[in-house]
């Protein structure tokens, strides 16, 4: 019997489509438009919640950007998204 590749691809914390708001942690279908903070709308705030599971992420803000880590879905860096 030939071995099978059972590798599972886990989506990143900001991969589309989001199931949860990355600034609120609320399920997308329950989130109102005014729930997103104004600073986040302006691009001044890093995402604080994982878009896949809604868990609070560990976020480190640096002078040149930010880095966020979800315990289930991995890391994302603002450099990867071309955001500051």
mmCIF file of C-alpha atoms in Angstrom:
data_model
loop_
_atom_site.group_PDB
_atom_site.id
_atom_site.type_symbol
_atom_site.label_atom_id
_atom_site.label_comp_id
_atom_site.label_asym_id
_atom_site.label_seq_id
_atom_site.Cartn_x
_atom_site.Cartn_y
_atom_site.Cartn_z
ATOM 1 C CA UNK A 1 0.000 0.000 0.000
ATOM 2 C CA UNK A 2 1.423 3.375 -1.021
ATOM 3 C CA UNK A 3 1.736 6.091 1.644
ATOM 4 C CA UNK A 4 -0.687 8.967 1.256
ATOM 5 C CA UNK A 5 0.074 12.595 1.855
ATOM 6 C CA UNK A 6 -2.265 13.729 4.626
ATOM 7 C CA UNK A 7 -0.776 17.197 5.028
ATOM 8 C CA UNK A 8 -3.479 19.706 5.904
ATOM 9 C CA UNK A 9 -3.118 23.327 4.865
ATOM 10 C CA UNK A 10 -4.155 25.677 7.663
ATOM 11 C CA UNK A 11 -5.199 29.156 6.498
ATOM 12 C CA UNK A 12 -3.321 32.105 7.965
ATOM 13 C CA UNK A 13 -4.913 34.479 10.494
ATOM 14 C CA UNK A 14 -5.777 37.061 7.830
ATOM 15 C CA UNK A 15 -6.554 34.692 4.946
ATOM 16 C CA UNK A 16 -9.762 35.385 3.057
ATOM 17 C CA UNK A 17 -12.591 34.769 3.613
ATOM 18 C CA UNK A 18 -12.649 35.946 7.214
ATOM 19 C CA UNK A 19 -15.104 34.300 9.579
ATOM 20 C CA UNK A 20 -14.472 36.831 12.369
ATOM 21 C CA UNK A 21 -13.692 40.550 12.400
ATOM 22 C CA UNK A 22 -9.945 41.092 12.790
ATOM 23 C CA UNK A 23 -10.477 44.264 14.852
ATOM 24 C CA UNK A 24 -13.426 43.089 16.981
ATOM 25 C CA UNK A 25 -13.368 39.279 17.199
ATOM 26 C CA UNK A 26 -17.109 39.246 16.415
ATOM 27 C CA UNK A 27 -18.492 36.837 13.810
ATOM 28 C CA UNK A 28 -18.671 38.641 10.440
ATOM 29 C CA UNK A 29 -22.402 38.021 9.993
ATOM 30 C CA UNK A 30 -23.096 39.552 13.454
ATOM 31 C CA UNK A 31 -20.719 42.522 13.174
ATOM 32 C CA UNK A 32 -22.122 45.950 12.373
ATOM 33 C CA UNK A 33 -20.199 48.420 10.216
ATOM 34 C CA UNK A 34 -19.748 50.871 13.101
ATOM 35 C CA UNK A 35 -18.108 48.175 15.300
ATOM 36 C CA UNK A 36 -14.759 48.707 13.546
ATOM 37 C CA UNK A 37 -12.745 51.467 15.277
ATOM 38 C CA UNK A 38 -11.992 54.606 13.251
ATOM 39 C CA UNK A 39 -8.238 54.102 13.685
ATOM 40 C CA UNK A 40 -8.542 50.640 12.131
ATOM 41 C CA UNK A 41 -10.498 52.051 9.182
ATOM 42 C CA UNK A 42 -7.656 54.530 8.623
ATOM 43 C CA UNK A 43 -5.084 51.721 8.681
ATOM 44 C CA UNK A 44 -3.455 52.933 11.898
ATOM 45 C CA UNK A 45 -4.330 49.908 14.025
ATOM 46 C CA UNK A 46 -2.991 46.359 13.554
ATOM 47 C CA UNK A 47 -5.462 43.466 13.565
ATOM 48 C CA UNK A 48 -5.988 42.139 17.094
ATOM 49 C CA UNK A 49 -8.119 39.043 16.422
ATOM 50 C CA UNK A 50 -7.650 36.067 14.107
ATOM 51 C CA UNK A 51 -9.997 36.237 11.122
ATOM 52 C CA UNK A 52 -10.340 32.427 11.091
ATOM 53 C CA UNK A 53 -11.086 31.547 14.733
ATOM 54 C CA UNK A 54 -11.731 34.891 16.487
ATOM 55 C CA UNK A 55 -9.021 34.296 19.101
ATOM 56 C CA UNK A 56 -7.075 37.250 20.432
ATOM 57 C CA UNK A 57 -3.665 37.380 18.733
ATOM 58 C CA UNK A 58 -0.333 38.326 20.274
ATOM 59 C CA UNK A 59 0.592 41.576 18.510
ATOM 60 C CA UNK A 60 3.958 43.313 18.563
ATOM 61 C CA UNK A 61 4.037 46.857 17.201
ATOM 62 C CA UNK A 62 7.393 48.006 15.829
ATOM 63 C CA UNK A 63 8.491 51.370 14.396
ATOM 64 C CA UNK A 64 8.356 49.890 10.882
ATOM 65 C CA UNK A 65 5.118 47.879 11.220
ATOM 66 C CA UNK A 66 3.638 45.055 13.286
ATOM 67 C CA UNK A 67 3.682 41.279 13.705
ATOM 68 C CA UNK A 68 0.691 39.223 14.896
ATOM 69 C CA UNK A 69 0.518 35.577 15.978
ATOM 70 C CA UNK A 70 -2.503 33.321 16.396
ATOM 71 C CA UNK A 71 -1.872 30.188 18.455
ATOM 72 C CA UNK A 72 -3.823 28.105 15.906
ATOM 73 C CA UNK A 73 -3.248 29.808 12.545
ATOM 74 C CA UNK A 74 0.315 31.124 12.674
ATOM 75 C CA UNK A 75 2.086 34.442 12.129
ATOM 76 C CA UNK A 76 1.524 37.386 9.830
ATOM 77 C CA UNK A 77 3.712 40.465 9.400
ATOM 78 C CA UNK A 78 2.667 43.864 8.056
ATOM 79 C CA UNK A 79 5.605 43.704 5.625
ATOM 80 C CA UNK A 80 3.947 40.658 4.025
ATOM 81 C CA UNK A 81 0.770 42.699 3.514
ATOM 82 C CA UNK A 82 2.576 45.914 2.457
ATOM 83 C CA UNK A 83 0.833 47.799 5.289
ATOM 84 C CA UNK A 84 2.151 50.097 7.968
#
